[in-house]
PDB file of C-alpha atoms in Angstrom:
ATOM      1  CA  MET A 204      12.241 -43.566  -5.006  1.00  0.00           C
ATOM      2  CA  THR A 205       9.919 -40.813  -6.271  1.00  0.00           C
ATOM      3  CA  MET A 206      10.766 -38.537  -9.176  1.00  0.00           C
ATOM      4  CA  PRO A 207      12.058 -35.097  -8.156  1.00  0.00           C
ATOM      5  CA  MET A 208       9.446 -32.428  -8.649  1.00  0.00           C
ATOM      6  CA  ASP A 209      10.155 -30.280 -11.674  1.00  0.00           C
ATOM      7  CA  GLU A 210      10.188 -26.534 -11.389  1.00  0.00           C
ATOM      8  CA  ILE A 211       7.173 -25.892 -13.604  1.00  0.00           C
ATOM      9  CA  ARG A 212       5.042 -28.330 -11.623  1.00  0.00           C
ATOM     10  CA  LEU A 213       6.151 -26.664  -8.387  1.00  0.00           C
ATOM     11  CA  GLU A 214       5.343 -23.208  -9.744  1.00  0.00           C
ATOM     12  CA  ASP A 215       1.846 -24.436 -10.660  1.00  0.00           C
ATOM     13  CA  LEU A 216       1.412 -25.715  -7.117  1.00  0.00           C
ATOM     14  CA  LEU A 217       2.665 -22.426  -5.682  1.00  0.00           C
ATOM     15  CA  ALA A 218       0.126 -20.566  -7.808  1.00  0.00           C
ATOM     16  CA  ASP A 219      -2.581 -22.852  -6.429  1.00  0.00           C
ATOM     17  CA  VAL A 220      -1.489 -22.493  -2.823  1.00  0.00           C
ATOM     18  CA  LEU A 221      -0.794 -18.773  -2.841  1.00  0.00           C
ATOM     19  CA  GLN A 222      -3.986 -17.585  -4.467  1.00  0.00           C
ATOM     20  CA  PRO A 223      -4.944 -13.953  -3.892  1.00  0.00           C
ATOM     21  CA  VAL A 224      -7.175 -13.483  -0.859  1.00  0.00           C
ATOM     22  CA  GLU A 225     -10.216 -11.231  -1.135  1.00  0.00           C
ATOM     23  CA  PRO A 226     -10.639  -8.975   1.905  1.00  0.00           C
ATOM     24  CA  PRO A 227     -13.968  -9.385   3.701  1.00  0.00           C
ATOM     25  CA  GLU A 228     -16.567  -6.944   2.362  1.00  0.00           C
ATOM     26  CA  ARG A 229     -17.292  -5.425   5.776  1.00  0.00           C
ATOM     27  CA  PHE A 230     -13.577  -4.666   6.123  1.00  0.00           C
ATOM     28  CA  SER A 231     -13.417  -2.872   2.753  1.00  0.00           C
ATOM     29  CA  ASP A 232     -16.436  -0.786   3.792  1.00  0.00           C
ATOM     30  CA  ARG A 233     -14.862   0.011   7.154  1.00  0.00           C
ATOM     31  CA  LEU A 234     -11.626   1.140   5.553  1.00  0.00           C
ATOM     32  CA  ARG A 235     -13.464   3.339   3.071  1.00  0.00           C
ATOM     33  CA  GLU A 236     -15.351   4.954   5.963  1.00  0.00           C
ATOM     34  CA  THR A 237     -12.079   5.576   7.771  1.00  0.00           C
ATOM     35  CA  PHE A 238     -10.711   7.586   4.861  1.00  0.00           C
ATOM     36  CA  SER A 239     -13.945   9.523   4.480  1.00  0.00           C
ATOM     37  CA  ALA A 240     -13.769  10.324   8.190  1.00  0.00           C
ATOM     38  CA  ILE A 241     -10.194  11.587   7.900  1.00  0.00           C
ATOM     39  CA  ARG A 242     -11.022  13.786   4.932  1.00  0.00           C
ATOM     40  CA  ASP A 243     -14.217  15.103   6.498  1.00  0.00           C
ATOM     41  CA  ALA A 244     -12.524  15.789   9.824  1.00  0.00           C
ATOM     42  CA  ALA A 245      -9.821  17.883   8.170  1.00  0.00           C
ATOM     43  CA  ALA A 246     -12.338  19.650   5.920  1.00  0.00           C
ATOM     44  CA  ASP A 247     -14.721  20.344   8.815  1.00  0.00           C
ATOM     45  CA  ASP A 248     -11.948  21.802  10.930  1.00  0.00           C
ATOM     46  CA  LEU A 249     -11.181  24.218   8.148  1.00  0.00           C
ATOM     47  CA  THR A 250     -14.676  25.098   6.968  1.00  0.00           C
ATOM     48  CA  GLY A 251     -15.861  25.474  10.576  1.00  0.00           C
ATOM     49  CA  TRP A 252     -13.124  27.945  11.203  1.00  0.00           C
ATOM     50  CA  ALA A 253     -13.721  29.732   7.900  1.00  0.00           C
ATOM     51  CA  ASP A 254     -17.399  30.169   8.754  1.00  0.00           C
ATOM     52  CA  GLU A 255     -16.376  32.239  11.748  1.00  0.00           C
ATOM     53  CA  LEU A 256     -14.248  34.618   9.707  1.00  0.00           C
ATOM     54  CA  THR A 257     -15.331  38.078   8.770  1.00  0.00           C
ATOM     55  CA  GLU A 258     -14.621  39.602   5.374  1.00  0.00           C
ATOM     56  CA  SER A 259     -11.700  41.606   6.772  1.00  0.00           C
ATOM     57  CA  GLU A 260     -10.190  38.495   8.333  1.00  0.00           C
ATOM     58  CA  LEU A 261     -10.485  36.679   5.036  1.00  0.00           C
ATOM     59  CA  ASP A 262      -8.770  39.592   3.334  1.00  0.00           C
ATOM     60  CA  SER A 263      -5.954  39.458   5.871  1.00  0.00           C
ATOM     61  CA  LEU A 264      -5.336  35.832   4.891  1.00  0.00           C
ATOM     62  CA  ARG A 265      -3.949  37.019   1.602  1.00  0.00           C
ATOM     63  CA  ASP A 266      -0.840  37.775   3.620  1.00  0.00           C
ATOM     64  CA  PRO A 267       1.251  34.568   3.871  1.00  0.00           C
ATOM     65  CA  ARG A 268       2.282  35.518   7.403  1.00  0.00           C
ATOM     66  CA  ASN A 269      -1.279  34.735   8.459  1.00  0.00           C
ATOM     67  CA  TRP A 270      -1.327  31.237   6.989  1.00  0.00           C
ATOM     68  CA  VAL A 271      -0.080  29.417  10.066  1.00  0.00           C
ATOM     69  CA  ARG A 272      -3.525  28.279  11.199  1.00  0.00           C
ATOM     70  CA  PRO A 273      -4.856  26.899   7.914  1.00  0.00           C
ATOM     71  CA  VAL A 274      -1.550  25.191   7.199  1.00  0.00           C
ATOM     72  CA  ALA A 275      -1.588  23.641  10.686  1.00  0.00           C
ATOM     73  CA  ALA A 276      -5.121  22.449  10.077  1.00  0.00           C
ATOM     74  CA  VAL A 277      -4.145  20.837   6.784  1.00  0.00           C
ATOM     75  CA  ALA A 278      -1.202  19.178   8.514  1.00  0.00           C
ATOM     76  CA  ALA A 279      -3.599  17.836  11.148  1.00  0.00           C
ATOM     77  CA  GLY A 280      -5.064  15.635   8.430  1.00  0.00           C
ATOM     78  CA  GLY A 281      -1.690  13.943   8.235  1.00  0.00           C
ATOM     79  CA  VAL A 282      -1.423  13.568  11.991  1.00  0.00           C
ATOM     80  CA  ALA A 283      -4.875  12.052  12.119  1.00  0.00           C
ATOM     81  CA  THR A 284      -3.835   9.324   9.733  1.00  0.00           C
ATOM     82  CA  GLY A 285      -1.480   7.989  12.351  1.00  0.00           C
ATOM     83  CA  VAL A 286      -4.339   7.517  14.748  1.00  0.00           C
ATOM     84  CA  LEU A 287      -6.529   4.526  14.182  1.00  0.00           C
ATOM     85  CA  VAL A 288      -9.452   5.869  16.153  1.00  0.00           C
ATOM     86  CA  VAL A 289     -10.321   8.347  13.428  1.00  0.00           C
ATOM     87  CA  VAL A 290     -13.416   6.338  12.621  1.00  0.00           C
ATOM     88  CA  GLU A 291     -14.891   8.008  15.687  1.00  0.00           C
ATOM     89  CA  LEU A 292     -14.302  11.385  14.148  1.00  0.00           C
ATOM     90  CA  ARG A 293     -17.279  11.428  11.818  1.00  0.00           C
ATOM     91  CA  ARG A 294     -18.801  14.818  12.044  1.00  0.00           C
ATOM     92  CA  ARG A 295     -20.893  16.940   9.827  1.00  0.00           C
ATOM     93  CA  GLY A 296     -20.732  15.733   6.252  1.00  0.00           C
ATOM     94  CA  ARG A 297     -21.183  19.048   4.594  1.00  0.00           C
ATOM     95  CA  ARG A 298     -18.597  20.222   2.137  1.00  0.00           C
ATOM     96  CA  ARG A 299     -18.923  23.612   0.719  1.00  0.00           C
ATOM     97  CA  ARG A 300     -16.929  25.313  -1.981  1.00  0.00           C
ATOM     98  CA  SER A 301     -16.108  28.690  -0.575  1.00  0.00           C
ATOM     99  CA  ARG A 302     -13.712  31.478  -1.115  1.00  0.00           C
ATOM    100  CA  PHE A 303     -11.741  30.109   1.779  1.00  0.00           C
ATOM    101  CA  GLU A 304     -11.462  26.673   0.202  1.00  0.00           C
ATOM    102  CA  SER A 305     -10.120  28.181  -3.003  1.00  0.00           C
ATOM    103  CA  MET A 306      -7.477  29.906  -0.969  1.00  0.00           C
ATOM    104  CA  LEU A 307      -6.793  26.697   0.887  1.00  0.00           C
ATOM    105  CA  GLU A 308      -6.152  24.877  -2.387  1.00  0.00           C
ATOM    106  CA  SER A 309      -3.598  27.498  -3.214  1.00  0.00           C
ATOM    107  CA  THR A 310      -1.992  27.129   0.227  1.00  0.00           C
ATOM    108  CA  ARG A 311      -1.752  23.377  -0.199  1.00  0.00           C
ATOM    109  CA  SER A 312      -0.188  23.771  -3.579  1.00  0.00           C
ATOM    110  CA  ARG A 313       2.440  26.081  -2.221  1.00  0.00           C
ATOM    111  CA  THR A 314       3.245  24.101   0.905  1.00  0.00           C
ATOM    112  CA  GLY A 315       2.952  20.675  -0.649  1.00  0.00           C
ATOM    113  CA  LEU A 316       0.627  19.551   2.168  1.00  0.00           C
TER     114      LEU A 316
ATOM    115  CA  MET B 158      23.732  41.987 -39.299  1.00  0.00           C
ATOM    116  CA  ASP B 159      23.008  38.572 -37.918  1.00  0.00           C
ATOM    117  CA  GLU B 160      20.632  38.325 -35.026  1.00  0.00           C
ATOM    118  CA  PRO B 161      22.094  36.493 -32.040  1.00  0.00           C
ATOM    119  CA  PRO B 162      20.450  33.098 -31.601  1.00  0.00           C
ATOM    120  CA  THR B 163      17.565  33.224 -29.214  1.00  0.00           C
ATOM    121  CA  GLN B 164      18.459  31.370 -26.077  1.00  0.00           C
ATOM    122  CA  GLU B 165      16.011  29.558 -23.890  1.00  0.00           C
ATOM    123  CA  PRO B 166      16.133  31.098 -20.445  1.00  0.00           C
ATOM    124  CA  GLU B 167      17.590  28.694 -17.942  1.00  0.00           C
ATOM    125  CA  ARG B 168      14.883  26.925 -16.011  1.00  0.00           C
ATOM    126  CA  SER B 169      15.296  26.066 -12.400  1.00  0.00           C
ATOM    127  CA  GLU B 170      14.559  22.575 -11.055  1.00  0.00           C
ATOM    128  CA  GLN B 171      11.362  23.944  -9.585  1.00  0.00           C
ATOM    129  CA  ASP B 172      10.218  25.238 -12.999  1.00  0.00           C
ATOM    130  CA  ARG B 173      10.685  21.798 -14.506  1.00  0.00           C
ATOM    131  CA  GLN B 174       8.473  20.163 -11.892  1.00  0.00           C
ATOM    132  CA  PRO B 175       4.873  19.526 -12.926  1.00  0.00           C
ATOM    133  CA  PRO B 176       2.422  21.828 -11.160  1.00  0.00           C
ATOM    134  CA  PRO B 177       1.354  20.459  -7.790  1.00  0.00           C
ATOM    135  CA  GLU B 178      -1.914  18.580  -7.688  1.00  0.00           C
ATOM    136  CA  SER B 179      -4.954  19.855  -5.876  1.00  0.00           C
ATOM    137  CA  LYS B 180      -6.081  18.004  -2.763  1.00  0.00           C
ATOM    138  CA  ALA B 181      -9.100  16.703  -4.664  1.00  0.00           C
ATOM    139  CA  GLU B 182      -6.852  15.242  -7.391  1.00  0.00           C
ATOM    140  CA  THR B 183      -4.618  13.687  -4.759  1.00  0.00           C
ATOM    141  CA  ASP B 184      -7.611  12.127  -3.016  1.00  0.00           C
ATOM    142  CA  ARG B 185      -8.942  10.759  -6.294  1.00  0.00           C
ATOM    143  CA  GLY B 186      -5.552   9.281  -7.095  1.00  0.00           C
ATOM    144  CA  PHE B 187      -5.329   7.671  -3.694  1.00  0.00           C
ATOM    145  CA  GLU B 188      -8.825   6.259  -3.991  1.00  0.00           C
ATOM    146  CA  GLN B 189      -7.831   4.651  -7.275  1.00  0.00           C
ATOM    147  CA  LEU B 190      -4.684   3.224  -5.695  1.00  0.00           C
ATOM    148  CA  TYR B 191      -6.800   1.833  -2.881  1.00  0.00           C
ATOM    149  CA  ARG B 192      -9.299   0.247  -5.266  1.00  0.00           C
ATOM    150  CA  ASP B 193      -6.571  -1.235  -7.457  1.00  0.00           C
ATOM    151  CA  HIS B 194      -4.463  -2.687  -4.676  1.00  0.00           C
ATOM    152  CA  LEU B 195      -6.610  -3.455  -1.662  1.00  0.00           C
ATOM    153  CA  ARG B 196      -6.615  -7.123  -2.581  1.00  0.00           C
ATOM    154  CA  ASP B 197      -2.832  -7.131  -3.095  1.00  0.00           C
ATOM    155  CA  VAL B 198      -2.133  -5.574   0.285  1.00  0.00           C
ATOM    156  CA  TYR B 199      -4.660  -7.796   2.002  1.00  0.00           C
ATOM    157  CA  SER B 200      -3.286 -10.950   0.367  1.00  0.00           C
ATOM    158  CA  TYR B 201       0.251 -10.009   1.317  1.00  0.00           C
ATOM    159  CA  ALA B 202      -0.808  -9.249   4.891  1.00  0.00           C
ATOM    160  CA  TYR B 203      -2.797 -12.447   5.159  1.00  0.00           C
ATOM    161  CA  TYR B 204       0.053 -14.658   4.028  1.00  0.00           C
ATOM    162  CA  ARG B 205       2.468 -12.798   6.285  1.00  0.00           C
ATOM    163  CA  VAL B 206       0.480 -12.885   9.508  1.00  0.00           C
ATOM    164  CA  GLY B 207      -1.661 -15.955   8.908  1.00  0.00           C
ATOM    165  CA  ASP B 208      -5.108 -14.827  10.059  1.00  0.00           C
ATOM    166  CA  HIS B 209      -7.817 -12.496   8.880  1.00  0.00           C
ATOM    167  CA  HIS B 210      -8.006 -10.382  12.024  1.00  0.00           C
ATOM    168  CA  ASP B 211      -4.338  -9.380  12.005  1.00  0.00           C
ATOM    169  CA  ALA B 212      -4.370  -9.108   8.214  1.00  0.00           C
ATOM    170  CA  GLU B 213      -7.128  -6.507   8.494  1.00  0.00           C
ATOM    171  CA  ASP B 214      -5.126  -4.502  11.047  1.00  0.00           C
ATOM    172  CA  LEU B 215      -2.009  -4.642   8.919  1.00  0.00           C
ATOM    173  CA  THR B 216      -3.887  -3.667   5.766  1.00  0.00           C
ATOM    174  CA  GLU B 217      -5.580  -0.751   7.506  1.00  0.00           C
ATOM    175  CA  GLN B 218      -2.313   0.557   8.897  1.00  0.00           C
ATOM    176  CA  THR B 219      -0.647   0.163   5.508  1.00  0.00           C
ATOM    177  CA  PHE B 220      -3.236   2.306   3.765  1.00  0.00           C
ATOM    178  CA  LEU B 221      -3.253   4.896   6.535  1.00  0.00           C
ATOM    179  CA  GLN B 222       0.512   5.292   6.237  1.00  0.00           C
ATOM    180  CA  ALA B 223       0.246   5.302   2.463  1.00  0.00           C
ATOM    181  CA  TYR B 224      -2.389   8.029   2.613  1.00  0.00           C
ATOM    182  CA  ARG B 225      -0.144  10.143   4.766  1.00  0.00           C
ATOM    183  CA  HIS B 226       2.816   9.911   2.410  1.00  0.00           C
ATOM    184  CA  TYR B 227       0.960   9.525  -0.865  1.00  0.00           C
ATOM    185  CA  PRO B 228       1.490  13.026  -2.325  1.00  0.00           C
ATOM    186  CA  ARG B 229       5.245  12.741  -1.882  1.00  0.00           C
ATOM    187  CA  ALA B 230       5.377   9.159  -3.164  1.00  0.00           C
ATOM    188  CA  ARG B 231       3.459  10.200  -6.236  1.00  0.00           C
ATOM    189  CA  ARG B 232       5.740  13.135  -6.893  1.00  0.00           C
ATOM    190  CA  GLU B 233       8.818  10.976  -6.537  1.00  0.00           C
ATOM    191  CA  SER B 234       7.515   7.945  -8.412  1.00  0.00           C
ATOM    192  CA  ASP B 235       8.253   9.497 -11.802  1.00  0.00           C
ATOM    193  CA  GLY B 236       5.200   7.785 -13.217  1.00  0.00           C
ATOM    194  CA  ARG B 237       6.231   4.315 -12.060  1.00  0.00           C
ATOM    195  CA  PRO B 238       3.552   2.091 -10.486  1.00  0.00           C
ATOM    196  CA  LEU B 239       3.107   2.574  -6.765  1.00  0.00           C
ATOM    197  CA  ARG B 240       2.313  -1.036  -5.891  1.00  0.00           C
ATOM    198  CA  PRO B 241       5.901  -1.869  -4.797  1.00  0.00           C
ATOM    199  CA  TRP B 242       5.898   1.197  -2.549  1.00  0.00           C
ATOM    200  CA  LEU B 243       2.610   0.103  -1.019  1.00  0.00           C
ATOM    201  CA  ILE B 244       3.824  -3.440  -0.434  1.00  0.00           C
ATOM    202  CA  ARG B 245       7.043  -2.084   1.053  1.00  0.00           C
ATOM    203  CA  ILE B 246       4.994  -0.212   3.641  1.00  0.00           C
ATOM    204  CA  ALA B 247       3.141  -3.435   4.465  1.00  0.00           C
ATOM    205  CA  HIS B 248       6.469  -5.281   4.613  1.00  0.00           C
ATOM    206  CA  ASN B 249       7.928  -2.762   7.087  1.00  0.00           C
ATOM    207  CA  LEU B 250       4.806  -2.814   9.224  1.00  0.00           C
ATOM    208  CA  ALA B 251       4.762  -6.608   9.247  1.00  0.00           C
ATOM    209  CA  SER B 252       8.413  -6.671  10.324  1.00  0.00           C
ATOM    210  CA  ASN B 253       7.642  -4.247  13.171  1.00  0.00           C
ATOM    211  CA  TYR B 254       4.629  -6.306  14.091  1.00  0.00           C
ATOM    212  CA  TYR B 255       6.774  -9.370  14.651  1.00  0.00           C
ATOM    213  CA  ARG B 256       9.602  -7.475  16.298  1.00  0.00           C
ATOM    214  CA  ASP B 257       7.316  -5.664  18.745  1.00  0.00           C
ATOM    215  CA  ARG B 258       5.445  -8.773  19.702  1.00  0.00           C
ATOM    216  CA  SER B 259       8.402 -11.146  19.333  1.00  0.00           C
ATOM    217  CA  ARG B 260       6.342 -13.667  17.505  1.00  0.00           C
ATOM    218  CA  ARG B 261       5.947 -15.537  14.303  1.00  0.00           C
ATOM    219  CA  PRO B 262       2.568 -15.940  12.609  1.00  0.00           C
ATOM    220  CA  GLN B 263       0.095 -17.389  15.088  1.00  0.00           C
ATOM    221  CA  THR B 264      -1.385 -19.521  12.379  1.00  0.00           C
ATOM    222  CA  PRO B 265       1.263 -21.193  10.248  1.00  0.00           C
ATOM    223  CA  LEU B 266       0.531 -21.425   6.558  1.00  0.00           C
ATOM    224  CA  ASP B 267       0.159 -25.186   6.663  1.00  0.00           C
ATOM    225  CA  SER B 268      -2.885 -24.862   8.901  1.00  0.00           C
ATOM    226  CA  ILE B 269      -4.649 -22.640   6.367  1.00  0.00           C
ATOM    227  CA  GLU B 270      -7.144 -24.681   4.421  1.00  0.00           C
ATOM    228  CA  PRO B 271      -5.767 -25.217   0.917  1.00  0.00           C
ATOM    229  CA  PRO B 272      -7.805 -23.508  -1.749  1.00  0.00           C
ATOM    230  CA  ALA B 273     -10.009 -25.623  -3.992  1.00  0.00           C
ATOM    231  CA  ALA B 274      -7.492 -26.983  -6.440  1.00  0.00           C
ATOM    232  CA  ARG B 275      -8.125 -27.007 -10.150  1.00  0.00           C
ATOM    233  CA  HIS B 276      -7.805 -30.744 -10.511  1.00  0.00           C
ATOM    234  CA  THR B 277      -9.996 -33.621 -11.619  1.00  0.00           C
ATOM    235  CA  THR B 278     -12.151 -35.264  -8.962  1.00  0.00           C
ATOM    236  CA  GLU B 279     -10.052 -38.429  -8.679  1.00  0.00           C
ATOM    237  CA  ALA B 280      -6.918 -36.396  -8.094  1.00  0.00           C
ATOM    238  CA  VAL B 281      -8.433 -34.210  -5.374  1.00  0.00           C
ATOM    239  CA  ALA B 282      -7.233 -36.176  -2.336  1.00  0.00           C
ATOM    240  CA  GLU B 283      -3.721 -36.542  -3.655  1.00  0.00           C
ATOM    241  CA  GLY B 284      -3.706 -32.949  -4.864  1.00  0.00           C
ATOM    242  CA  ARG B 285      -4.749 -31.598  -1.493  1.00  0.00           C
ATOM    243  CA  ALA B 286      -2.004 -33.533   0.269  1.00  0.00           C
ATOM    244  CA  GLU B 287       0.475 -32.096  -2.200  1.00  0.00           C
ATOM    245  CA  LEU B 288      -0.817 -28.574  -1.619  1.00  0.00           C
ATOM    246  CA  ARG B 289      -0.537 -29.030   2.132  1.00  0.00           C
ATOM    247  CA  ALA B 290       3.042 -30.189   1.705  1.00  0.00           C
ATOM    248  CA  VAL B 291       3.817 -27.095  -0.363  1.00  0.00           C
ATOM    249  CA  MET B 292       2.213 -24.853   2.265  1.00  0.00           C
ATOM    250  CA  ALA B 293       4.254 -26.494   4.999  1.00  0.00           C
ATOM    251  CA  GLY B 294       7.366 -26.096   2.853  1.00  0.00           C
ATOM    252  CA  ILE B 295       6.705 -22.369   2.335  1.00  0.00           C
ATOM    253  CA  ASP B 296       6.297 -21.967   6.058  1.00  0.00           C
ATOM    254  CA  GLU B 297       9.732 -23.479   6.635  1.00  0.00           C
ATOM    255  CA  LEU B 298      11.484 -21.008   4.324  1.00  0.00           C
ATOM    256  CA  PRO B 299      13.479 -18.094   5.714  1.00  0.00           C
ATOM    257  CA  GLU B 300      11.321 -14.972   5.920  1.00  0.00           C
ATOM    258  CA  GLU B 301      12.821 -13.205   2.900  1.00  0.00           C
ATOM    259  CA  ARG B 302      12.390 -16.189   0.608  1.00  0.00           C
ATOM    260  CA  ARG B 303       8.844 -16.783   1.796  1.00  0.00           C
ATOM    261  CA  GLU B 304       8.031 -13.149   1.262  1.00  0.00           C
ATOM    262  CA  ALA B 305       9.416 -13.120  -2.269  1.00  0.00           C
ATOM    263  CA  LEU B 306       7.247 -16.119  -3.140  1.00  0.00           C
ATOM    264  CA  ILE B 307       4.153 -14.433  -1.710  1.00  0.00           C
ATOM    265  CA  MET B 308       4.817 -11.373  -3.865  1.00  0.00           C
ATOM    266  CA  ARG B 309       5.469 -13.450  -6.955  1.00  0.00           C
ATOM    267  CA  PHE B 310       2.592 -15.904  -6.709  1.00  0.00           C
ATOM    268  CA  ALA B 311      -0.129 -14.297  -4.579  1.00  0.00           C
ATOM    269  CA  LEU B 312       0.337 -10.800  -5.973  1.00  0.00           C
ATOM    270  CA  GLY B 313       1.690 -11.657  -9.422  1.00  0.00           C
ATOM    271  CA  MET B 314       4.551  -9.179  -9.105  1.00  0.00           C
ATOM    272  CA  ASP B 315       7.481  -9.393 -11.508  1.00  0.00           C
ATOM    273  CA  ASN B 316      11.122  -9.381 -10.413  1.00  0.00           C
ATOM    274  CA  ARG B 317      11.484  -5.646 -10.801  1.00  0.00           C
ATOM    275  CA  GLU B 318       8.450  -4.894  -8.657  1.00  0.00           C
ATOM    276  CA  ILE B 319       9.571  -7.368  -6.003  1.00  0.00           C
ATOM    277  CA  ALA B 320      13.027  -5.816  -6.034  1.00  0.00           C
ATOM    278  CA  ARG B 321      11.570  -2.369  -5.389  1.00  0.00           C
ATOM    279  CA  ALA B 322       9.268  -3.658  -2.663  1.00  0.00           C
ATOM    280  CA  MET B 323      12.107  -5.419  -0.885  1.00  0.00           C
ATOM    281  CA  GLY B 324      14.731  -2.745  -1.463  1.00  0.00           C
ATOM    282  CA  LYS B 325      16.983  -5.087  -3.449  1.00  0.00           C
ATOM    283  CA  SER B 326      18.544  -5.095  -6.879  1.00  0.00           C
ATOM    284  CA  ASP B 327      16.800  -6.923  -9.732  1.00  0.00           C
ATOM    285  CA  GLY B 328      19.638  -9.453  -9.840  1.00  0.00           C
ATOM    286  CA  ALA B 329      19.543 -10.161  -6.111  1.00  0.00           C
ATOM    287  CA  THR B 330      15.784 -10.643  -6.331  1.00  0.00           C
ATOM    288  CA  LYS B 331      16.091 -13.111  -9.177  1.00  0.00           C
ATOM    289  CA  VAL B 332      18.599 -15.120  -7.144  1.00  0.00           C
ATOM    290  CA  LEU B 333      16.390 -14.913  -4.042  1.00  0.00           C
ATOM    291  CA  ILE B 334      13.378 -16.347  -5.874  1.00  0.00           C
ATOM    292  CA  HIS B 335      15.455 -19.021  -7.554  1.00  0.00           C
ATOM    293  CA  ARG B 336      16.863 -20.125  -4.200  1.00  0.00           C
ATOM    294  CA  ALA B 337      13.435 -20.068  -2.576  1.00  0.00           C
ATOM    295  CA  ILE B 338      12.018 -22.399  -5.222  1.00  0.00           C
ATOM    296  CA  LYS B 339      15.085 -24.620  -5.119  1.00  0.00           C
ATOM    297  CA  GLN B 340      14.938 -24.945  -1.324  1.00  0.00           C
ATOM    298  CA  LEU B 341      11.222 -25.661  -1.468  1.00  0.00           C
ATOM    299  CA  ARG B 342      11.666 -28.314  -4.154  1.00  0.00           C
ATOM    300  CA  GLU B 343      14.492 -30.000  -2.277  1.00  0.00           C
ATOM    301  CA  GLY B 344      12.415 -30.054   0.917  1.00  0.00           C
ATOM    302  CA  LEU B 345       9.463 -31.610  -0.907  1.00  0.00           C
ATOM    303  CA  ASP B 346      11.714 -34.173  -2.594  1.00  0.00           C
ATOM    304  CA  ASP B 347      13.241 -35.102   0.776  1.00  0.00           C
ATOM    305  CA  ASP B 348       9.774 -35.528   2.279  1.00  0.00           C
ATOM    306  CA  ALA B 349       8.682 -37.677  -0.662  1.00  0.00           C
ATOM    307  CA  ASP B 350      11.749 -39.875  -0.291  1.00  0.00           C
ATOM    308  CA  GLY B 351      10.852 -40.161   3.377  1.00  0.00           C
TER     309      GLY B 351
END
């Protein structure tokens, strides 16, 4: 009859068997690109729209009643995360700090989006 | 005449909250979370589903869900580490994965090649057989017990973290791990006695 395995020996074996598994490098790169795509897609939606605005339209955005569109666009970032095809969404990579973006930051802070 | 004591104005719950983070800060925080725990989530997914292809899918979906809910999780975490929350997302997704497809892992753990063991050369053959037996034993455990062992040994989580990830109390988690190891040891002893 063999000796019963003691707990410490078994825990050593478990540590050997269940070693951490490194994700493949190409997968880590792909995942990083996915998040960049999500961020860029949301940012491009907003900056593209802001580019079309005139000064008076920008001024009107100081009124919270006119915030529906930017808030919806920010929320779209969240919707996009549920869709795994976002990798296809890579668009222009430009990111510009504008008056609109400053306002957007403030909107996000207020809405928690 | 005595001045009345100055009273602090009452502060609402909202006033006591830290100021909300900017999107850039949130993204930086998430990136750090991703860097710190990609291997944890991947390891968990791999040992749950048993192959790299499905582990990649599960890991990707876990981080996408985490990204979506990250600002809220961070606000509500009260400074506690977010790894249990992340693993809980992976756990829920893995459960759905099996429920939707009505299947168990396609590749059982005992068919995964055992890692190179840290043993002397003469003990390698015996050691590998022992490791295979342990793998097969883990595969036979009920899902919850197997999962707790994965979190403990592959991810190095302590009882408290495992408890949070599994939605259990610390005490129940301690018992769960104890029973998992006991069942595994008894199974290995039975096999050895033949």
